[in-house]
Short mmCIF file of C-alpha atoms and ligand atoms in Angstrom, two decimals:
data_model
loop_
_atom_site.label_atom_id
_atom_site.label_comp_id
_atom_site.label_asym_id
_atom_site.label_seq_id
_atom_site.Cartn_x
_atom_site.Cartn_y
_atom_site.Cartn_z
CA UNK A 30 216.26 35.83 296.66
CA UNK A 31 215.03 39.09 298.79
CA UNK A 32 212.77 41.46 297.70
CA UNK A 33 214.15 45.21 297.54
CA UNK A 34 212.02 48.61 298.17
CA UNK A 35 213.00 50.83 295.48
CA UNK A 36 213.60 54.53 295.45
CA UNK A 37 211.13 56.03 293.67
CA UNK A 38 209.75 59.64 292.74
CA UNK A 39 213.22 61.02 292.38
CA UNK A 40 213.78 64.84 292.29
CA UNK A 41 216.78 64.80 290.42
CA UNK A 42 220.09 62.98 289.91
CA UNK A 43 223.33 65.08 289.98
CA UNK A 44 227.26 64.71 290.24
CA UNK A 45 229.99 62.35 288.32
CA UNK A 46 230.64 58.97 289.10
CA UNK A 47 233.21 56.37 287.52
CA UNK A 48 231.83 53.48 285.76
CA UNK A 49 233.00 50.09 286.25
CA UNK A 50 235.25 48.32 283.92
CA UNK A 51 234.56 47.19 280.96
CA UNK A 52 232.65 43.20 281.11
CA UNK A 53 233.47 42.23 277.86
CA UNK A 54 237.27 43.16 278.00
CA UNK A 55 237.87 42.18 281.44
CA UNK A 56 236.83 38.41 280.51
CA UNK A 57 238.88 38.67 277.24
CA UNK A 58 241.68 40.06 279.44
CA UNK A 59 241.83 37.09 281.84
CA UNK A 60 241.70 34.19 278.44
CA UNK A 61 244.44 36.34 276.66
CA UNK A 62 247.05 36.95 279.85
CA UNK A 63 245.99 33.28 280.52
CA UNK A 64 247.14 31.95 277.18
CA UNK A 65 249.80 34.17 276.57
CA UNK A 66 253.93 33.75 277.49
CA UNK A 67 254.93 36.27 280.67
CA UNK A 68 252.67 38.30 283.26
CA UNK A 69 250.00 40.26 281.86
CA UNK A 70 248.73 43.13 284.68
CA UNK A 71 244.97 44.59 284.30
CA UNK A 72 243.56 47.54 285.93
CA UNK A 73 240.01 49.13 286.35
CA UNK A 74 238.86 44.91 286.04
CA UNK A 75 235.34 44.44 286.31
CA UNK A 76 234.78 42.58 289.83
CA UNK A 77 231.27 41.25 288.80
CA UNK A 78 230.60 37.56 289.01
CA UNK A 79 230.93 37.05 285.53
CA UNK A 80 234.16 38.31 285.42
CA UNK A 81 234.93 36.16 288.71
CA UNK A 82 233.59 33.02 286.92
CA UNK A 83 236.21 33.96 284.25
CA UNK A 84 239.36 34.22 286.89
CA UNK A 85 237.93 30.68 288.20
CA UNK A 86 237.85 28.83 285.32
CA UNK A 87 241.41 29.50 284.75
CA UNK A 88 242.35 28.95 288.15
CA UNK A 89 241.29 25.34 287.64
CA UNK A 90 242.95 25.15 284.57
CA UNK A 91 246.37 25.91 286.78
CA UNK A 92 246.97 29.46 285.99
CA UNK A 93 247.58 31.96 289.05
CA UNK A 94 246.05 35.01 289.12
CA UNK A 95 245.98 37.50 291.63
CA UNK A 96 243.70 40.13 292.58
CA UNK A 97 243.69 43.00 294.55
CA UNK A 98 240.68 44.94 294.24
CA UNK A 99 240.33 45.80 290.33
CA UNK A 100 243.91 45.29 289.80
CA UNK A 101 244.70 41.64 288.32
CA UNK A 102 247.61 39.63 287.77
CA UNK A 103 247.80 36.63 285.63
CA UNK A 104 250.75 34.29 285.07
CA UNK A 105 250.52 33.43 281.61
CA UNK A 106 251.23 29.61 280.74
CA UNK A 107 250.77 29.59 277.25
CA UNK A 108 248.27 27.42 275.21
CA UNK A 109 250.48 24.47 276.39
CA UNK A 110 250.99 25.15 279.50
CA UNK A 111 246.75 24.97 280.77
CA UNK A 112 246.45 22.05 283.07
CA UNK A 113 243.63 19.25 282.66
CA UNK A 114 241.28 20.40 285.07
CA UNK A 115 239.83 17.78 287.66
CA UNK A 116 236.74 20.35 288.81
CA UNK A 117 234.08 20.68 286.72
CA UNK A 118 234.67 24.44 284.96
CA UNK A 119 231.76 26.24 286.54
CA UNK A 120 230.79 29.43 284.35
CA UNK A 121 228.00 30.71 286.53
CA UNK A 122 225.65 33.26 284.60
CA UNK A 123 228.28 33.98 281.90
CA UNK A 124 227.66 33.09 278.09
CA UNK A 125 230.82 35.11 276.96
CA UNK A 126 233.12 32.69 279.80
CA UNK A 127 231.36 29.42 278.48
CA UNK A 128 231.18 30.11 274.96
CA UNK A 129 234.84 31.66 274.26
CA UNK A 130 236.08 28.97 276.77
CA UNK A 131 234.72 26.45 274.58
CA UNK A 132 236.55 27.60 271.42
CA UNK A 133 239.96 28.01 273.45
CA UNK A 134 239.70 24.27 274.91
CA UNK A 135 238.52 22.84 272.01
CA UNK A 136 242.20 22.75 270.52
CA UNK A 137 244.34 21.89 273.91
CA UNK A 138 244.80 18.39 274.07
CA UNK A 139 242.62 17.88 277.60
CA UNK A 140 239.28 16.94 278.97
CA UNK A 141 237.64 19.29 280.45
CA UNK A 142 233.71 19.93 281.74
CA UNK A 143 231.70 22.84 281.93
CA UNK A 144 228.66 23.61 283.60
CA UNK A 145 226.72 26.89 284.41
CA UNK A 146 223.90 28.25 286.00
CA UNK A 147 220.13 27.74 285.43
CA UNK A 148 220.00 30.63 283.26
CA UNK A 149 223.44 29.20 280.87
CA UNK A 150 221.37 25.92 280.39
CA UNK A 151 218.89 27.37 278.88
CA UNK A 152 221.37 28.88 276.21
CA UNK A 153 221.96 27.75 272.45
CA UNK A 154 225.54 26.18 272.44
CA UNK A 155 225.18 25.14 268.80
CA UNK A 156 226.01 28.10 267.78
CA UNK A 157 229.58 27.69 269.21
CA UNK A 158 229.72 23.80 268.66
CA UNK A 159 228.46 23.59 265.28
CA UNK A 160 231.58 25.38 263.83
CA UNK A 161 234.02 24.51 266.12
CA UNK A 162 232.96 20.61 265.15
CA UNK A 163 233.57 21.38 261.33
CA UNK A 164 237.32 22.55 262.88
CA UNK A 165 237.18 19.07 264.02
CA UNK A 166 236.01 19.64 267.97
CA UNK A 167 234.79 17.38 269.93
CA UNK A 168 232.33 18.45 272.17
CA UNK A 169 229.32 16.70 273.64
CA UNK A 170 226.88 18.29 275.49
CA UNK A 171 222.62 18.10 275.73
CA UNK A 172 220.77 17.56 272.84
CA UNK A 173 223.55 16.40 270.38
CA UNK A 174 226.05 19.73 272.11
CA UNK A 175 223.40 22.15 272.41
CA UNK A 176 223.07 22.91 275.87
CA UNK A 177 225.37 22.75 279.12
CA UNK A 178 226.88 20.69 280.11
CA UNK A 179 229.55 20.51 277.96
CA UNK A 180 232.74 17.96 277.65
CA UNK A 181 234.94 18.78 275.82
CA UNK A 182 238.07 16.68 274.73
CA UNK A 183 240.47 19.08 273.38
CA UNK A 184 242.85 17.95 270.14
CA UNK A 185 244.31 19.23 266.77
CA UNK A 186 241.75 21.54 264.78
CA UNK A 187 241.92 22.51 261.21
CA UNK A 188 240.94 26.19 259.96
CA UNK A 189 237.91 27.14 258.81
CA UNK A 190 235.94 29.68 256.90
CA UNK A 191 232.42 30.02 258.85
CA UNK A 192 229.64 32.35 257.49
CA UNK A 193 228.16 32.75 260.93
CA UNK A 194 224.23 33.30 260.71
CA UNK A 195 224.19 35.41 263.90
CA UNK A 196 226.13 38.99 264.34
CA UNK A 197 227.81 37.25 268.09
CA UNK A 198 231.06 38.37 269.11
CA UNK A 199 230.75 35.31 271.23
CA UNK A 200 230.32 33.00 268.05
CA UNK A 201 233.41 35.21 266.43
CA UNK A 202 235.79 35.01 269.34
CA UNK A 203 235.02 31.22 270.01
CA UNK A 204 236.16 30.64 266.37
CA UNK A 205 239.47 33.00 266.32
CA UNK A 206 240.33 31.60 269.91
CA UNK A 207 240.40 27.92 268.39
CA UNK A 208 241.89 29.04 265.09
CA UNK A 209 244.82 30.62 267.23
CA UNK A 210 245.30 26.55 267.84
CA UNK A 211 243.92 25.34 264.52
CA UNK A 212 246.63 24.52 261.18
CA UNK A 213 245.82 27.01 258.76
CA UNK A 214 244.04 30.22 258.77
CA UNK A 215 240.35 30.46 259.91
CA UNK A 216 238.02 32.83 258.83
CA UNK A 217 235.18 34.12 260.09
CA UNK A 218 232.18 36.36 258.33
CA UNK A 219 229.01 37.83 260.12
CA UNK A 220 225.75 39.15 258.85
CA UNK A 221 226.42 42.61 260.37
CA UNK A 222 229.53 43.95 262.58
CA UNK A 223 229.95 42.57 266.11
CA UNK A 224 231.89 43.60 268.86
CA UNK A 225 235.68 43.81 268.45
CA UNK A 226 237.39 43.85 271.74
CA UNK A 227 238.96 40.44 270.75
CA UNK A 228 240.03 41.40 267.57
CA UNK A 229 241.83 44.55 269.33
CA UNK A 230 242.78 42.40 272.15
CA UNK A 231 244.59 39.86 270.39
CA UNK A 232 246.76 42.63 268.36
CA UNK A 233 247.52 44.18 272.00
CA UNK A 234 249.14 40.55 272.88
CA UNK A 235 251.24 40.75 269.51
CA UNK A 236 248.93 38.86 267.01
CA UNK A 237 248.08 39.43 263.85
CA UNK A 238 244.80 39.93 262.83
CA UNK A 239 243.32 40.70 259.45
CA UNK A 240 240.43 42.69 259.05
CA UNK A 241 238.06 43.08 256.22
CA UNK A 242 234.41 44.23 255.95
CA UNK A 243 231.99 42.06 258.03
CA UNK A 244 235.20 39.27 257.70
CA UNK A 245 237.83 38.59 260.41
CA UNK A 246 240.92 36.28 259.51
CA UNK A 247 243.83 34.66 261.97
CA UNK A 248 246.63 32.41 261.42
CA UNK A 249 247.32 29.84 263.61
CA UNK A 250 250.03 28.86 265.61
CA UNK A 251 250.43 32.37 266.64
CA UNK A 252 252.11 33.12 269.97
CA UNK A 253 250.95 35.82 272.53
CA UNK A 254 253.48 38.03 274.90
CA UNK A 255 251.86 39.10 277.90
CA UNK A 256 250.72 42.88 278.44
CA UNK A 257 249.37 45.77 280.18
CA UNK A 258 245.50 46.58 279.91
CA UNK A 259 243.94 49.37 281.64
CA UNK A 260 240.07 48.14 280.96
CA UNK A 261 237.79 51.47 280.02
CA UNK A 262 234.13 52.04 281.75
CA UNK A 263 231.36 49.49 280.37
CA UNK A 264 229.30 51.87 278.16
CA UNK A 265 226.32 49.01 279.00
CA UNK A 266 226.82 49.87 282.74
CA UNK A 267 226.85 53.64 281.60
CA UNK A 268 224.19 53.21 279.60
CA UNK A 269 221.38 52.58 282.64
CA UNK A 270 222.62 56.56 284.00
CA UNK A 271 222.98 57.67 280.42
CA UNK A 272 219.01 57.18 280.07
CA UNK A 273 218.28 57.82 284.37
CA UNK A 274 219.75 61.32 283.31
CA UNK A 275 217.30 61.88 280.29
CA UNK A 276 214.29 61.00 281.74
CA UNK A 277 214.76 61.79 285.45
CA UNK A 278 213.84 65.64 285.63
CA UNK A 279 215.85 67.92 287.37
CA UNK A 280 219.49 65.95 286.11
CA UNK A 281 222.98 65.99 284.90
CA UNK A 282 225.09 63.56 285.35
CA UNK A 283 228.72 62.94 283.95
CA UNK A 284 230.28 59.41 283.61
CA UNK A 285 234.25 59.45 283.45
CA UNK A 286 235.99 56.56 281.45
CA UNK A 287 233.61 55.28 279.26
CA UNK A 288 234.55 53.11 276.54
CA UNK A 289 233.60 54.22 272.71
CA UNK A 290 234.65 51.51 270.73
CA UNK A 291 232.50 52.17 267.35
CA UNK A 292 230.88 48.57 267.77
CA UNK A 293 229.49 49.48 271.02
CA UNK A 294 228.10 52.86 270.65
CA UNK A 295 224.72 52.10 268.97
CA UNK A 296 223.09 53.79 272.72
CA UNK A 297 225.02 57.07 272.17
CA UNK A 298 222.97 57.25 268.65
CA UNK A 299 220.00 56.47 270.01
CA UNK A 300 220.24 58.78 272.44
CA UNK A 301 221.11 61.68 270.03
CA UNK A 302 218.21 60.71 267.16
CA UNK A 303 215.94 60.85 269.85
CA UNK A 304 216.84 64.48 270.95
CA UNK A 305 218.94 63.52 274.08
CA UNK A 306 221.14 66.98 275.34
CA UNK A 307 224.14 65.23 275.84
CA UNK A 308 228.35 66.00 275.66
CA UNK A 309 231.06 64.04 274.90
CA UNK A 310 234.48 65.24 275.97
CA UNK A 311 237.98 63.85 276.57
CA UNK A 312 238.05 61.47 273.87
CA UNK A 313 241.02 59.32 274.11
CA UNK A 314 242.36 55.80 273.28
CA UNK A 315 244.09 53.34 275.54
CA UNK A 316 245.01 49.70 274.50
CA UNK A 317 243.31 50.29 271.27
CA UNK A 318 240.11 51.20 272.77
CA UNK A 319 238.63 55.01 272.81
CA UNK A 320 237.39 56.42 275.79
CA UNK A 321 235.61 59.34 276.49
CA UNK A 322 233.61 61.09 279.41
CA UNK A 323 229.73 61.85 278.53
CA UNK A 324 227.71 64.34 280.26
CA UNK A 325 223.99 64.00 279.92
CA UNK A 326 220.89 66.05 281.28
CA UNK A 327 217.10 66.11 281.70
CA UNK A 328 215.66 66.08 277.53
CA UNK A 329 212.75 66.22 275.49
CA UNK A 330 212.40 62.51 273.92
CA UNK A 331 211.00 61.43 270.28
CA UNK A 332 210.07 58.01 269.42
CA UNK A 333 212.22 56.30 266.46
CA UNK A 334 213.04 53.70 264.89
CA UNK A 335 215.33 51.06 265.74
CA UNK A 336 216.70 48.04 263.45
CA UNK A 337 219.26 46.65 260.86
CA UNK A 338 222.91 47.05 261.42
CA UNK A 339 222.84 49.31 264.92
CA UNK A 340 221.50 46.09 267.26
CA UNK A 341 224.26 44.43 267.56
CA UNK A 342 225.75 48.39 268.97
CA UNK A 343 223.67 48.00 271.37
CA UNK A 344 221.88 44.70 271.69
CA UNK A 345 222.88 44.75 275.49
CA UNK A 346 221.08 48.16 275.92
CA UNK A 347 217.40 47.32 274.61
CA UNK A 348 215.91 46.81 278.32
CA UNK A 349 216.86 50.36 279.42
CA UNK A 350 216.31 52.29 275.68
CA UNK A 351 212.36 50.61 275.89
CA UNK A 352 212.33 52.17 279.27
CA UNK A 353 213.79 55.26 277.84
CA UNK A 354 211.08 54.99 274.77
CA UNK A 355 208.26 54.88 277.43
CA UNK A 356 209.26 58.86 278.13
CA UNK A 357 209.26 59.78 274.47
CA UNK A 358 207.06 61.78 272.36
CA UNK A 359 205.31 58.96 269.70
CA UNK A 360 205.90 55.24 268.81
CA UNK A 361 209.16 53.47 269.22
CA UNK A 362 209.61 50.59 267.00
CA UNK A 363 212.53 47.99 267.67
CA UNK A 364 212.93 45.47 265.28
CA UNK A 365 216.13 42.66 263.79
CA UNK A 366 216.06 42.07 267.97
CA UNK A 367 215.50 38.21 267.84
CA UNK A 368 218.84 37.59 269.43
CA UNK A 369 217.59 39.27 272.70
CA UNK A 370 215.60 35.89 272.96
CA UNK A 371 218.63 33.88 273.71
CA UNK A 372 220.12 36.59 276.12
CA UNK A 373 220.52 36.00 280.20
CA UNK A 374 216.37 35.50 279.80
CA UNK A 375 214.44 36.36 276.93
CA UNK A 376 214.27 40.13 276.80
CA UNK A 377 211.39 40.53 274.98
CA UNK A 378 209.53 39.13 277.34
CA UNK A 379 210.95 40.35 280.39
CA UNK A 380 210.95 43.77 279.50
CA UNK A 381 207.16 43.95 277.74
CA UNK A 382 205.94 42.03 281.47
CA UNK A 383 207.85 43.97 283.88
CA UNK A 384 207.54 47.41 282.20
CA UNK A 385 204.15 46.69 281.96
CA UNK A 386 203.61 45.98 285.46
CA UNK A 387 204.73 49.54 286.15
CA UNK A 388 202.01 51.20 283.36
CA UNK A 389 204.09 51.61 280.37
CA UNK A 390 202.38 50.63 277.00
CA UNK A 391 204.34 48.49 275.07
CA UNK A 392 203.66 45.25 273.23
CA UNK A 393 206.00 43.03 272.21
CA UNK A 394 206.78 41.65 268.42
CA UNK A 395 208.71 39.11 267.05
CA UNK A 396 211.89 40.37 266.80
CA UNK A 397 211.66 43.50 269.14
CA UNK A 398 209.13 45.74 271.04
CA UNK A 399 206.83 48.60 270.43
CA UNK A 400 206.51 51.01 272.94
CA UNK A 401 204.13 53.87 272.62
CA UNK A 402 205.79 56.59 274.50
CA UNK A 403 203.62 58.35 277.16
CA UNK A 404 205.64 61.46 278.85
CA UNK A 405 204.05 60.78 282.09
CA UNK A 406 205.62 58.93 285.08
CA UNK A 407 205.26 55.28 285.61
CA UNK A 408 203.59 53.59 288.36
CA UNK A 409 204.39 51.78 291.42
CA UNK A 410 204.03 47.63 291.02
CA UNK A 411 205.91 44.49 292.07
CA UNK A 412 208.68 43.86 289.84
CA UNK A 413 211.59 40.88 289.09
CA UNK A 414 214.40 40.75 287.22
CA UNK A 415 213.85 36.81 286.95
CA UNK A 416 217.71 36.44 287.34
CA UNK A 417 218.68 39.28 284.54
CA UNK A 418 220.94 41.87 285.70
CA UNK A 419 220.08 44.16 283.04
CA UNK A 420 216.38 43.81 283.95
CA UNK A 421 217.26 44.31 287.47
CA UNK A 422 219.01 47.33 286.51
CA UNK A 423 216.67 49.28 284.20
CA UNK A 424 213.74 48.17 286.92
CA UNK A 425 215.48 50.48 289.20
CA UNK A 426 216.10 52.84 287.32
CA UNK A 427 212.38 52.85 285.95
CA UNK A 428 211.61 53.07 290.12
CA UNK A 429 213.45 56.64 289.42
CA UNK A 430 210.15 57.87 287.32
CA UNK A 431 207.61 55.95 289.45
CA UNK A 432 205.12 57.96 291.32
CA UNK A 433 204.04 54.70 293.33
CA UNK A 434 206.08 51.98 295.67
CA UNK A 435 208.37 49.82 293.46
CA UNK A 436 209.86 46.20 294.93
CA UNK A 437 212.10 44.82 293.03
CA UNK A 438 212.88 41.14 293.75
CA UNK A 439 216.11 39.18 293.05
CA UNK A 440 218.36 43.03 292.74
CA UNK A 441 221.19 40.43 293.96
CA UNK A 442 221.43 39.72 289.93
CA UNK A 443 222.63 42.96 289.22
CA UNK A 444 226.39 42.03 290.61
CA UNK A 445 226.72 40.09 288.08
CA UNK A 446 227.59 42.98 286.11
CA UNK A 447 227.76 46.07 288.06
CA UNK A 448 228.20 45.50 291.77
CA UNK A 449 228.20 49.04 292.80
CA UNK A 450 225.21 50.01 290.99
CA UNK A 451 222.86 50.68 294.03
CA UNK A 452 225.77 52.80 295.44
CA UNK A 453 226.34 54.79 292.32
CA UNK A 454 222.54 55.64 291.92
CA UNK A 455 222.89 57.02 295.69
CA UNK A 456 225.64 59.16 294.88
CA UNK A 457 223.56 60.66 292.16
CA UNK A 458 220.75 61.17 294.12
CA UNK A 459 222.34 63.01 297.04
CA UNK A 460 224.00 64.91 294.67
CA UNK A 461 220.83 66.87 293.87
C1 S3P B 1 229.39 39.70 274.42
C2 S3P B 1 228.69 39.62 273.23
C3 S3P B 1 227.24 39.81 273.13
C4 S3P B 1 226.67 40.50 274.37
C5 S3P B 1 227.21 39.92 275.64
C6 S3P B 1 228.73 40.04 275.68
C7 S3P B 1 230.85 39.47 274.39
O1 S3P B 1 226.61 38.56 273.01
O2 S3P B 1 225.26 40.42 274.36
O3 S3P B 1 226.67 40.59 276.76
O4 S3P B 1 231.53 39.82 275.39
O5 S3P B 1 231.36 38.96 273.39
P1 S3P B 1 226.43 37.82 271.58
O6 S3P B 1 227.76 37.47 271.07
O7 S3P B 1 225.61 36.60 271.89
O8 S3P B 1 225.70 38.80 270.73
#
């Protein structure tokens, strides 16, 4: 774990870059092609661990994949066709690998083990287990299948209909995967709207998938035929420039490829209530998925509100729109944010410590933040991102606005997400 001096007192960032695939959909991409009958090819794939714990996984489970750069191939093998593996499945720092592996295993008939990092064992499984065992899983795992590791000893499932108490695409696409296995349909309804990628995803490999309201429904025993995907840019990697450009003066900064799915875009709202100047232009949609480029530039900030339906659109983004709120006019009040709890560490208390280290005010609640918005630059301070790339990421990009020296210790984090980060911030600072 090294300690990194971060650049700090920035003049302005300019120029374009291209942001990284997609996290989210790359991982889905690598579990579909793996299930599915005939090569599935995948460009713009996100090389960040997670993703790589993904490929892994399924390299013990006997599929080939190959990589070159962001370009990946997978051999599909079919549901029947996975291998019992005789590793231990090691999903490093991902939740979506271990908790959407666990629903796809549950209903192939072999053992298999997974394990993670510190970080993953610290994560509630139940929320995966608990359903997939009324499907008629069997899982075991610490404290009666709570926490990794996990064994699981695949077999036949029946369909279910789960009112999920979360708003998790994780918990959603766990279910579908195993109801793709399960007799029956299975059904599965959330509190508010998740993510869809899978849901998109799974229509993209020829399945059918009914949608209505806050419910999601699959039959199972449905087959999938292998594909194309060309992965759009991670809006949550876009989102640390989106708010670098708004409060860094002196900026504009475009970001080409991003993805827009609607479930997503809670940042891009944000951004606008709070008086953000930005663009949107290009709007496309490949694989099911729109796209657009955004252009955003130095802006006068208000404090709002933030709760109900729009966290899960941006439940990922919290760490960096609290650092954004620290550059606003007035109060910003996040609220409905217990989830972020549960996430890589618990947000709420990373972000309150960490941004308070560098001056902001901001106290946390329970279920969210308040962060009484200042307009004047932060300080210097020793900072961590205790093992959270998103923390990591957001602390550098606080460093931006920092009239003092910022280290940052354990930046290695951030490649779990976006390796080229500390590159891409470069590029935007030479560019002024
Ligand atoms: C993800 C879903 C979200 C998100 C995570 C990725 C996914 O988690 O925070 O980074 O790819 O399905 P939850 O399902 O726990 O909300």
């Amino acid at each position: 774990m090294n300690t990194q001096k971060l650049q700090t007192n920035i003049a302005g960032l300019n120029g374009s870059i291209d942001i990284p695939g997609d996290k989210s959909i790359s991982h889905r991409s690598i579990m579909l092609g793996a299930i599915a009958q005939g090569k599935t090819i995948v460009d713009n794939f996100l090389l960040g661990d997670d993703c790589l714990s993904t490929i892994s996984c399924f390299e013990k489970l006997g599929v080939k994949i190959s990589q070159d750069n962001n370009h990946v191939e997978i051999e599909g093998v079919g549901f029947d066709g996975l291998r019992e593996p005789v590793e231990v499945l090691d999903t490093g720092n991902s939740g979506t690998t271990t908790r959407l592996m666990v629903g796809l295993l549950s209903g192939i008939p072999i053992h298999s083990c997974m394990i993670g990092d510190e970080s993953i064992a610290k994560r509630p499984m139940k929320r995966v287990t608990e359903p997939l065992r009324q499907m008629g899983a069997k899982i075991d795992g610490r404290e009666d299948g709570n926490f990794t590791p996990l064994a699981i000893r695949g077999g036949s499932l029946e369909g279910v209909h789960y009112q999920s108490p979360v708003a998790s695409a994780q918990v959603k696409s766990s279910i579908l995967l195993a109801g793709l296995n399960a007799t029956g349909t299975t059904t599965v309804t959330e509190p508010h709207k998740s993510r869809d990628h899978t849901e998109r995803m799974l229509r993209a490999f020829g399945v059918e998938v009914e949608e209505n309201g806050l419910t999601v429904t699959i039959k199972g025993g449905q087959k999938l035929t292998g594909t194309t995907i060309q992965v759009p840019g991670d809006i949550s990697s876009a989102a640390f420039f989106l708010v670098a450009g708004a409060i860094v003066p002196n900026s504009r900064i475009t970001l080409k490829n991003v993805g827009m799915n609607p479930t997503r875009t809670g940042i891009i709202d944000v951004l606008v209530k709070m008086g953000a100047r930005l663009e949107i232009e290009n709007e496309r949609v490949e694989n099911n998925e729109p796209i657009a480029d955004l252009t955003i530039q130095t802006s006068n900030l208000k404090g709002i509100e933030i709760g109900g339906d729009i966290i899960p659109r941006l439940i990922d983004e919290i760490p960096v729109i609290a650092l954004l709120a620290t550059q606003a006019d007035g109060k910003t009040i996040i609220k409905d944010a217990g989830e972020l709890k549960v996430k890589e560490t618990n947000r709420i208390d990373t972000v309150v410590r960490e941004l308070s280290e560098l001056g902001a005010v901001i106290e946390p609640t329970d279920d969210g933040m308040i962060i009484s918005g200042q307009k004047k630059q932060l300080t210097g301070g020793d900072v961590h991102s205790h093992g959270d790339h998103r923390i990591g990421m957001m602390l550098a990009v606080a460093a931006c606005i920092s009239n003092g020296e910022v280290n940052l210790t354990d930046s290695e984090s951030i490649s779990v997400s976006y390796p080229s980060f500390f590159e891409h911030l470069n590029v935007l600072i030479e560019g002024n």
